[in-house]
Each structure stands twice: as C-alpha cells, then as structure tokens.
GROMACS .gro file of C-alpha atoms in nm:
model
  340
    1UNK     CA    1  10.699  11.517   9.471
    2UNK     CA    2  10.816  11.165   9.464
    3UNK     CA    3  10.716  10.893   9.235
    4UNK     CA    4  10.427  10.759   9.438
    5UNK     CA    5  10.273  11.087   9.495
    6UNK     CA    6  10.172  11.094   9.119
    7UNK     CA    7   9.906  10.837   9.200
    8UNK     CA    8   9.688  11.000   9.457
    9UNK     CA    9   9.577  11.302   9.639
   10UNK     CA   10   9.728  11.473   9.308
   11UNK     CA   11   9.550  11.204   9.127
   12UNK     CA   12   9.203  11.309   9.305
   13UNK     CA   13   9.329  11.692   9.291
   14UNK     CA   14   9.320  11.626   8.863
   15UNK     CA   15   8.984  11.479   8.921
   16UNK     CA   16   8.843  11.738   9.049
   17UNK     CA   17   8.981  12.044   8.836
   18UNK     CA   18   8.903  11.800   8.535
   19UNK     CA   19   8.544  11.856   8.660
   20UNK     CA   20   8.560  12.201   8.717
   21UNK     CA   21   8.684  12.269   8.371
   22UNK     CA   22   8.432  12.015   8.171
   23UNK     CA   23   8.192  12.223   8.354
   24UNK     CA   24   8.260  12.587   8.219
   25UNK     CA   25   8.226  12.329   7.867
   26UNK     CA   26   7.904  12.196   7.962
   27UNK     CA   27   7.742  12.330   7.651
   28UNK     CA   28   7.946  12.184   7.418
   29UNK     CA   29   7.955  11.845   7.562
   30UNK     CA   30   7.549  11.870   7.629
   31UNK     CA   31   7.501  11.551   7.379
   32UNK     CA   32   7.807  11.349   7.588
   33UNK     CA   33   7.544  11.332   7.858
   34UNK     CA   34   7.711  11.619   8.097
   35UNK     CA   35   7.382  11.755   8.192
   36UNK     CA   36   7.439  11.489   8.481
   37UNK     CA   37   7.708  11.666   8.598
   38UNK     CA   38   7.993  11.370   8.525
   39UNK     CA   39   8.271  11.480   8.395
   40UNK     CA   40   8.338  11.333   8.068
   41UNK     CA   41   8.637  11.304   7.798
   42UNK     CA   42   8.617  11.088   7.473
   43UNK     CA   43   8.917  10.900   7.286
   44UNK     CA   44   8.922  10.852   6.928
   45UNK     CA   45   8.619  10.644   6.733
   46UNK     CA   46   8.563  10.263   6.723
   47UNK     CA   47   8.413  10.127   6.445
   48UNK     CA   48   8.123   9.858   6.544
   49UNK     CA   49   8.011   9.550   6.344
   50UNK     CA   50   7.784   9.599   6.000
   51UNK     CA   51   7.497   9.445   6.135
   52UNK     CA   52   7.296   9.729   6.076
   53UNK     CA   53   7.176   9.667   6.481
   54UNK     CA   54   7.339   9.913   6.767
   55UNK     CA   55   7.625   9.777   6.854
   56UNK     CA   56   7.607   9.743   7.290
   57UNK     CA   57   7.952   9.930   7.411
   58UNK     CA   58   8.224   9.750   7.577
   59UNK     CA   59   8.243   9.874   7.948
   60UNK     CA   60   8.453   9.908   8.232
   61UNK     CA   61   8.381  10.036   8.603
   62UNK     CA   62   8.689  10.166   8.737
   63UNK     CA   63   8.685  10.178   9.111
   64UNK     CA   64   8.926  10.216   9.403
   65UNK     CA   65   9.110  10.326   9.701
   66UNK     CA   66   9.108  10.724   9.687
   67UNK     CA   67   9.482  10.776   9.637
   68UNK     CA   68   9.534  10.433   9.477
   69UNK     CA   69   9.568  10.595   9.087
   70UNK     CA   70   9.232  10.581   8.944
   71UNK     CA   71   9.211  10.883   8.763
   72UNK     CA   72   9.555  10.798   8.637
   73UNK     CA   73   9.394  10.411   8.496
   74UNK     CA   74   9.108  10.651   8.337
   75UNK     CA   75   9.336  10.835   8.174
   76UNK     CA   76   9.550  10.555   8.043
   77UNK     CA   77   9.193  10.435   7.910
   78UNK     CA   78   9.080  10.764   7.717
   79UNK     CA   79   9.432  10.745   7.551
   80UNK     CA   80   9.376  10.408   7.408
   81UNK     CA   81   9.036  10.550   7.275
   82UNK     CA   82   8.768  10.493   7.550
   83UNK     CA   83   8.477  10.740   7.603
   84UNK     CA   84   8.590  10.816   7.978
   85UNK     CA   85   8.325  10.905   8.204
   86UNK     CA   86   8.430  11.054   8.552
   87UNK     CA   87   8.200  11.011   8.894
   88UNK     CA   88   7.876  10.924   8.663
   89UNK     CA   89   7.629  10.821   8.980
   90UNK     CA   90   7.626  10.450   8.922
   91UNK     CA   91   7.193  10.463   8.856
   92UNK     CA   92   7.311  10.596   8.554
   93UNK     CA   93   7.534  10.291   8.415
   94UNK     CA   94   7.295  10.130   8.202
   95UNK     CA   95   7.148  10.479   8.041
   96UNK     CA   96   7.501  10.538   7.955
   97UNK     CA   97   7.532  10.233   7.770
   98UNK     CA   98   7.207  10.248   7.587
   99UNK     CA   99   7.325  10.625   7.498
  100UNK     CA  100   7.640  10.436   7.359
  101UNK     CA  101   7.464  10.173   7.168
  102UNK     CA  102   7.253  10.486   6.951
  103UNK     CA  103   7.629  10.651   6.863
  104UNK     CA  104   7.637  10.477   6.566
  105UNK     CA  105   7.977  10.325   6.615
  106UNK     CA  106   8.124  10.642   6.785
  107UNK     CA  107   8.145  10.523   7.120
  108UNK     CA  108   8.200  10.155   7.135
  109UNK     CA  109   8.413  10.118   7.446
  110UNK     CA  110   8.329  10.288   7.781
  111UNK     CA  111   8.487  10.343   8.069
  112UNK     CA  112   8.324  10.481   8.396
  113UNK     CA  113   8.459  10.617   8.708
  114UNK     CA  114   8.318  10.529   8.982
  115UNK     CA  115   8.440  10.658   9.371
  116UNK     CA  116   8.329  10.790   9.723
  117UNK     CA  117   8.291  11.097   9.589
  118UNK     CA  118   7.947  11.026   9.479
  119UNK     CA  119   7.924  10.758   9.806
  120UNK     CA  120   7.467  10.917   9.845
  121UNK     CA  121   7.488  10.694   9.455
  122UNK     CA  122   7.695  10.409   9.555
  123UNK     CA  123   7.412  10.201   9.691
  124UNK     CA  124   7.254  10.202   9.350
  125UNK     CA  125   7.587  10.019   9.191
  126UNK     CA  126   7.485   9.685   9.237
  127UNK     CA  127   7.132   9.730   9.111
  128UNK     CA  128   7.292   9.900   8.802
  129UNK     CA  129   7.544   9.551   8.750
  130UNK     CA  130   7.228   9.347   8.790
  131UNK     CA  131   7.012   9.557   8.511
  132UNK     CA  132   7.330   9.518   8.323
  133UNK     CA  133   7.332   9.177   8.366
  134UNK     CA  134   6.972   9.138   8.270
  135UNK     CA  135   7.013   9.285   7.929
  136UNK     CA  136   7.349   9.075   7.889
  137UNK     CA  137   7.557   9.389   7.900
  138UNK     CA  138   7.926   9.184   7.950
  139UNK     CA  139   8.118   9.445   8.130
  140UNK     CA  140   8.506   9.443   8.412
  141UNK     CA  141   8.561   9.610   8.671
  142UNK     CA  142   8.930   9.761   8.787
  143UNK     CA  143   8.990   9.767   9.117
  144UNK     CA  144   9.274  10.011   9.229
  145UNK     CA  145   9.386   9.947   9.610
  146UNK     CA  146   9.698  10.033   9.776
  147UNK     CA  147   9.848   9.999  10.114
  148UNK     CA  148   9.726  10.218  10.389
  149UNK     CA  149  10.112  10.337  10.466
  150UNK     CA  150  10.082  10.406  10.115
  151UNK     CA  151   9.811  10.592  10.118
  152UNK     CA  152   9.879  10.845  10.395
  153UNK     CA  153  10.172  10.922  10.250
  154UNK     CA  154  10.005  11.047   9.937
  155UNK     CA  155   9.712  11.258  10.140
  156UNK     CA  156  10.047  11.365  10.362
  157UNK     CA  157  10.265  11.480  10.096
  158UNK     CA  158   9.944  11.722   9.899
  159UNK     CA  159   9.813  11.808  10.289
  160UNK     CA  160   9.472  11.670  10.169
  161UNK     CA  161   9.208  11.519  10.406
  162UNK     CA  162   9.093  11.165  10.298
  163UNK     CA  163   8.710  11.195  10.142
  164UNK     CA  164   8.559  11.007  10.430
  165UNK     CA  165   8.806  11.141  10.684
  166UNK     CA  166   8.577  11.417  10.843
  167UNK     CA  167   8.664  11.474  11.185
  168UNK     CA  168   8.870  11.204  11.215
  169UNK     CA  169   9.203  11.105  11.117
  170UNK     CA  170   9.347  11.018  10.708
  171UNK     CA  171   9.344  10.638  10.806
  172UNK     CA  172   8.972  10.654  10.961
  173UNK     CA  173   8.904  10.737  10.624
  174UNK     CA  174   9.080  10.493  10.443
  175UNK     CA  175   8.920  10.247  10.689
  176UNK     CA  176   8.577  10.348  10.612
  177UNK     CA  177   8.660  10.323  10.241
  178UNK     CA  178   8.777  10.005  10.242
  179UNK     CA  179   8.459   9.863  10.428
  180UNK     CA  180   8.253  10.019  10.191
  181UNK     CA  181   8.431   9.880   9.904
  182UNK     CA  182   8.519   9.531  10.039
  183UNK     CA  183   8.192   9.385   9.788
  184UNK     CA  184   8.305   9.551   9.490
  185UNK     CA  185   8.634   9.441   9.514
  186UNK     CA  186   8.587   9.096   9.558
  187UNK     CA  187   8.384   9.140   9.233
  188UNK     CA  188   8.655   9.293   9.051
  189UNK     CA  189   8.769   9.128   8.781
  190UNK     CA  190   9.128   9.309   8.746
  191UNK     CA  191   9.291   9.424   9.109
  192UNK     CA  192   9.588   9.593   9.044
  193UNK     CA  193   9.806   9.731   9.371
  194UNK     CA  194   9.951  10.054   9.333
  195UNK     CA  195  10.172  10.080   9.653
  196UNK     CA  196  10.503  10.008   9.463
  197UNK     CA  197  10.415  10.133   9.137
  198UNK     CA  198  10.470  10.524   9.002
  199UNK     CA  199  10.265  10.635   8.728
  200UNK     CA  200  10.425  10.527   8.457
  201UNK     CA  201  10.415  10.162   8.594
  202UNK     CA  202  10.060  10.206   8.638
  203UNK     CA  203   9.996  10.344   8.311
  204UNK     CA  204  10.215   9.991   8.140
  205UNK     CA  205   9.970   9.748   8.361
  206UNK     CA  206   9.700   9.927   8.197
  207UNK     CA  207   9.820   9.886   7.840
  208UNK     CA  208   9.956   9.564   7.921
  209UNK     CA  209   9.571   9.489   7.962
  210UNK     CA  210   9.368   9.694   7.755
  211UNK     CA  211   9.542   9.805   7.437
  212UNK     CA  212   9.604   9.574   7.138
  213UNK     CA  213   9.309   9.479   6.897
  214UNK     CA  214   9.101   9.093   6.936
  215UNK     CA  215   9.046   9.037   7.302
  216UNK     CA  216   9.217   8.764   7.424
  217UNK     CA  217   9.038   8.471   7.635
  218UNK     CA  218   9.253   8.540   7.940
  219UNK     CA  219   9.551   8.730   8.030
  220UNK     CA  220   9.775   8.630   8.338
  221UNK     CA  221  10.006   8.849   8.522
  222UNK     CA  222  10.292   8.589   8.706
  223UNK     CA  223  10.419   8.774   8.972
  224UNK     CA  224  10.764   8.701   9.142
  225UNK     CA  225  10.758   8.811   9.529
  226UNK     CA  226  10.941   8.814   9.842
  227UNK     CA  227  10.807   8.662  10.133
  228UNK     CA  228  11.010   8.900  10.315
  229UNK     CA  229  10.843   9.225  10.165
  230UNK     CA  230  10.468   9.061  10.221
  231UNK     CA  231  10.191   8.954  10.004
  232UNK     CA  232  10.085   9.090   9.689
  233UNK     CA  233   9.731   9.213   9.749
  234UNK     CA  234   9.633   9.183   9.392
  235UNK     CA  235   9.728   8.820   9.403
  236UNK     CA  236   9.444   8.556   9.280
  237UNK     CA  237   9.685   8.262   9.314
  238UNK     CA  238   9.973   8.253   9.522
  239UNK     CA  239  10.259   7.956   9.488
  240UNK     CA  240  10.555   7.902   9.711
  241UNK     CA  241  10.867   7.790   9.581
  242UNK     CA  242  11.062   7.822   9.952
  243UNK     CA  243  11.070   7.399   9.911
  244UNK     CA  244  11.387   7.463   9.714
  245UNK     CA  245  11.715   7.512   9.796
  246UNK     CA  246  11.797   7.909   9.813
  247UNK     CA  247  12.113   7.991   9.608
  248UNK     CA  248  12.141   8.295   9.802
  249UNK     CA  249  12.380   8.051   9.981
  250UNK     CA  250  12.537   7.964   9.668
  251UNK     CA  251  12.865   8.219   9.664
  252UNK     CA  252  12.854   8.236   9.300
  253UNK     CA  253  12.499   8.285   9.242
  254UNK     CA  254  12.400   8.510   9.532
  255UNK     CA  255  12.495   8.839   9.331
  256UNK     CA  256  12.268   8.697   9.052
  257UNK     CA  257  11.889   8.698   8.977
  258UNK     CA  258  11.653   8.411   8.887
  259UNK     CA  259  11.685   8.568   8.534
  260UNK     CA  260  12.034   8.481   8.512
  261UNK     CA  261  12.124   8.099   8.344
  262UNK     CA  262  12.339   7.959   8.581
  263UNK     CA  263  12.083   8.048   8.878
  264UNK     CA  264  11.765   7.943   8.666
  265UNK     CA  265  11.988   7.547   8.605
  266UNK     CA  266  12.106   7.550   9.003
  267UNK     CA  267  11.691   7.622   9.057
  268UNK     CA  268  11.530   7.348   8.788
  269UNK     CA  269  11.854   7.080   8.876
  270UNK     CA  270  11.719   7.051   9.286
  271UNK     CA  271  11.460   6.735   9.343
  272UNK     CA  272  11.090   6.878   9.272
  273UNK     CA  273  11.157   7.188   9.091
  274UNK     CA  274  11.063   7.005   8.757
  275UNK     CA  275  10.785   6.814   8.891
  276UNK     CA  276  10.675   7.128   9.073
  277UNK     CA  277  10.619   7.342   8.769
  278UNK     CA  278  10.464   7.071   8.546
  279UNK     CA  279  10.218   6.973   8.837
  280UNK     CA  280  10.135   7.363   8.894
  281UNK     CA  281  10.072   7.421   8.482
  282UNK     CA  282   9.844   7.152   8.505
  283UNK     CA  283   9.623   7.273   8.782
  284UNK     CA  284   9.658   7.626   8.619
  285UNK     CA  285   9.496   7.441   8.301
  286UNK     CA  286   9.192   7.334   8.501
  287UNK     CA  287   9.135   7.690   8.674
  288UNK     CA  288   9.194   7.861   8.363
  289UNK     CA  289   8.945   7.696   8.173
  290UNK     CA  290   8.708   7.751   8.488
  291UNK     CA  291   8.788   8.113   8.478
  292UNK     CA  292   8.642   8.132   8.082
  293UNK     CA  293   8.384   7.981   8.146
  294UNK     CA  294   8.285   8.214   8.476
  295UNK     CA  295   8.389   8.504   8.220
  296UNK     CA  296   8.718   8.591   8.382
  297UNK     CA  297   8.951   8.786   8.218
  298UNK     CA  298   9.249   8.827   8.415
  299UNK     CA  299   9.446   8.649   8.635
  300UNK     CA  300   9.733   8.703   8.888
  301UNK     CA  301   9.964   8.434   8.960
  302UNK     CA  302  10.227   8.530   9.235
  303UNK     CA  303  10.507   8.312   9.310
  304UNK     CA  304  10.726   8.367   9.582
  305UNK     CA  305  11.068   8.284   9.798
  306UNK     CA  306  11.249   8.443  10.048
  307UNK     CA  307  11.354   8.738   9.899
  308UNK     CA  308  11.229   8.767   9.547
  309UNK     CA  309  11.540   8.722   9.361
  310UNK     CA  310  11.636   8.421   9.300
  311UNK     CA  311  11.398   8.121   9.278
  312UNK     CA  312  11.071   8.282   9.246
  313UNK     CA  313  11.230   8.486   8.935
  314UNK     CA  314  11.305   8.180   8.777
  315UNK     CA  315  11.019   7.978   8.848
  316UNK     CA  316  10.784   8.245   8.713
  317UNK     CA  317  10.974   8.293   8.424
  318UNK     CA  318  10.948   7.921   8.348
  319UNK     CA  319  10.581   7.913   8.436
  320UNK     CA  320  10.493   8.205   8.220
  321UNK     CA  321  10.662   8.020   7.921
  322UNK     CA  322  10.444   7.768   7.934
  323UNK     CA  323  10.101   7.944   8.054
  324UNK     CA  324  10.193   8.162   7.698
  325UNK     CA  325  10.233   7.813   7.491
  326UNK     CA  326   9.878   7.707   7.643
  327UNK     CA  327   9.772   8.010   7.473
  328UNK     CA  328   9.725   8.215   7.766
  329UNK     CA  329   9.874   8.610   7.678
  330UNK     CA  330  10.114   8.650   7.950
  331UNK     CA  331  10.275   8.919   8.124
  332UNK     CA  332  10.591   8.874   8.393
  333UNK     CA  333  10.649   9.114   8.718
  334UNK     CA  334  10.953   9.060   8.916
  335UNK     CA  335  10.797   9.276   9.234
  336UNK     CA  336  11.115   9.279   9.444
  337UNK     CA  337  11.390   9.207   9.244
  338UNK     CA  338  11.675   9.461   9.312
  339UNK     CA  339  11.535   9.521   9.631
  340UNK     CA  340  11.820   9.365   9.818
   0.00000   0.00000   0.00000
C-alpha cells in the first residue's frame, strides 16, 4: 500500500472497525454518551478555569471528503488529548457539549466527526452550529478534501465502493459528496488538502495547528506552489510572483532552490521584488486583523511561480519572516519543491 492509501478507504475501513469494537464496549463507555451509537475515544484530562462555573468545551467538527484522511485528523486529535467523538448525528452537537461542560474539567476539548455516513443527520448540522451559536459556543471546523484522481485511487487500491456510489460509479460518488458538502466547506475554518500528503504529513499539519498550550490569535500556513502542478485547493489567498525574472534560466542557480542564498539575492535584487513583499505584508496586515475580528483562526497564503522552486520558495520564506514578526505563528510548505 503506498503512502496515499493510508489516508482513505483504509482510513474509513479503521472507522468502521473502531465502531464495531467501541460497540462490544458499550457498557463501559455508557457515561461517554455511546448509548447513541457514536463511536467514541477520550485523550488525557484538561484542567478548566477555577471559576467554580462549568467550564463550556472547546470544539471542533471535523468533516470531509470520504478518503481525504479524516479519521486519521481525529486521531491526531485524541493523541493531543481531545475527547474524540466518531459519526455523532450532528442534532446531537450541542448535548455533547453541555455533557462536556458537567465533566468537571475532564473533557474540556472536543472533537466530533462528522461524515456521509450518517448523511439521514446531516440536514440537522446547520441547525446544531446555529444553537451553538446562540449559546456562544465558539467552535472550527476541519475540512479534509482531496482531489478526485486522488480519491479513486484510494477506493481503487482497498476495492471499496465510495459511500454515495450505489449503482453508479466511485466518482458519482465523490460528485455527490462534494455537492453535499460544498456549504460546509466554505464554512470551514481550516481546509487542509490531502492529495499530496501521506499520513504522517497529515498528522504534522494537525499538530502544527492544534498542539502547543495558549491559543494563538491566528496561525498562517504560506504555501510555495507551482503553477505548473495547479492550485492549492486549501488556498485562502493566492499571490503570484511569475512578475520576476525566473532563475531557472540562470545556469548557476537552476540546480538550486529558493531556499538557497544566492537564489533568494538573484530573487529580492530584480525591480519589484522588494516593493512586492512589503506592499503584500501590508495588505496581509489589514486582512489579518479582519480575520480576528470575524473569529478566524487560520489562514493559507499560497505563493506561486512556474515551477515551485525557485522564486515562490524564496518569496514565501521572506513573507513568512515577517507575517511571524507581526506576531502571526507561522508555518512554511514548499508544495512542489523537488518535484522537478
């Protein structure tokens, strides 16, 4: 099984023999709230604030492209300590959350599942965020998505059908889960693509988000890309640094990456490059303060050039530099360097 096949079909295959088993121990996770049938796993205890009031639990929806790694993302989660709670109908959201809030500090962070699988409950998601909203419940969603070509090669490689398939082919499936998704993942508030990424990539973007102690304001993910190779569909904002001269026709650079100092001076030395990045920090200023006030958390900034080696690499690194002295925790992906 290759790299990539770690994320899905096998990914929903877990799922489901995770439910099976939490099943034959229904009885001793009664009080976890299994007598709904959800299959649920707990991570270690967060203490809550002395108040002497219930604390309200800190909660994310993880959602997703079947195949696209979100059992993997949940699992990631219960490892940094969440209460993990797999294909709870969505209806049920906001009792899970008052259920936290009466644990006395013993589940302070939860994270809930939430997939086609239980597609008769998905209707009931968006009333659940509004009653949430309501009783100021601040809560993110994760949005996993992936390519389609990505995705039938995972349902290929297990011989699985897709969960919406039925008599019709894997990508009718994926089609028909994507349109029923489309709202919830322009909601998201953290889209991460998983059609380049094993599962150990997947499980670092998770921890480069969610483990550590104070949560930050916001967090940005600058992305280098290649034109070349497409879009990243997780992208927010997307710059293009193609304006500058490529030093892929530079002999002595083209063997080296934007990472490299020779290629990152031959970059920041051409007319605009300078001007460029200072103009760019200062609109990111402006939307980042727009995102904390909307509540945003996350951000992904992609910037790209032809190929995703040399002046996108550079620029990014430059840019994340100075999004991190604004105070903005900062992570850099170089998608498609090494590619070539």
């Amino acid at each position: 099984m290759n790299a990539h096949d770690e994320h899905r079909p096998r990914d929903e295959h877990d799922e489901r023999n995770q439910h099976d088993e939490h099943e034959k121990r229904s009885e001793h996770q009664a009080h976890h709230g299994n007598g709904y049938g959800a299959d649920v796993s707990t991570g270690t205890t967060v203490e809550t604030g002395g108040n002497g009031e219930p604390a309200i639990p800190e909660l994310v929806i993880i959602s997703g492209m079947s195949g696209a790694g979100r059992s993997t993302a949940a699992k990631c989660l219960e490892d940094l300590g969440w209460f993990v709670v797999d294909n709870l109908p969505p209806a049920l959201i906001p009792t899970m959350v008052e259920l936290g809030a009466r644990s006395q500090g013993n589940v302070a962070r939860i994270a809930v599942v939430v997939d086609v699988r239980g597609r008769r409950f998905f209707d009931n998601l968006r009333e659940s965020l509004a009653d949430l909203d309501t009783k100021q419940v601040s809560h993110r969603i994760v949005f996993l998505e992936s390519s389609d070509e990505a995705l039938v090669r995972r349902f290929e490689s297990v011989r699985r059908p897709h969960p919406l398939q039925g008599d019709g082919r894997i990508t009718d499936g994926i089609a028909a889960e994507r349109d029923l998704l489309r709202e919830l993942r322009g909601d998201a508030d953290l889209v991460i693509d998983t059609s380049s990424l094993n599962v150990h990539e997947l499980r670092a973007k998770m921890d480069a988000q969610f483990a550590g102690g104070e949560e930050p304001e916001l967090r940005a993910t600058v992305m280098s890309f290649g034109y070349k190779y497409g879009l990243p569909v997780d992208a927010d904002l997307v710059a293009d640094c193609r304006f500058l001269p490529n030093p892929h026709w530079v002999p002595e650079l083209r063997p080296f990456t934007g990472l490299n100092e020779e290629v990152s001076d031959y970059v920041f030395n051409q007319p605009g490059a300078k001007e460029f990045l200072n103009q760019y920090t200062e609109l990111l200023q402006l939307i980042a303060a727009g995102y904390r006030r909307e509540g945003k958390r996350y951000v992904t900034i992609a910037v790209g050039c032809t190929g995703g080696k040399h002046r996108s690499v550079a620029m990014s690194e430059r840019l994340a530099r100075r999004l991190a002295a604004e105070g903005v925790e900062t992570v850099v992906v170089h998608r498609d360097m090494g590619r070539e």
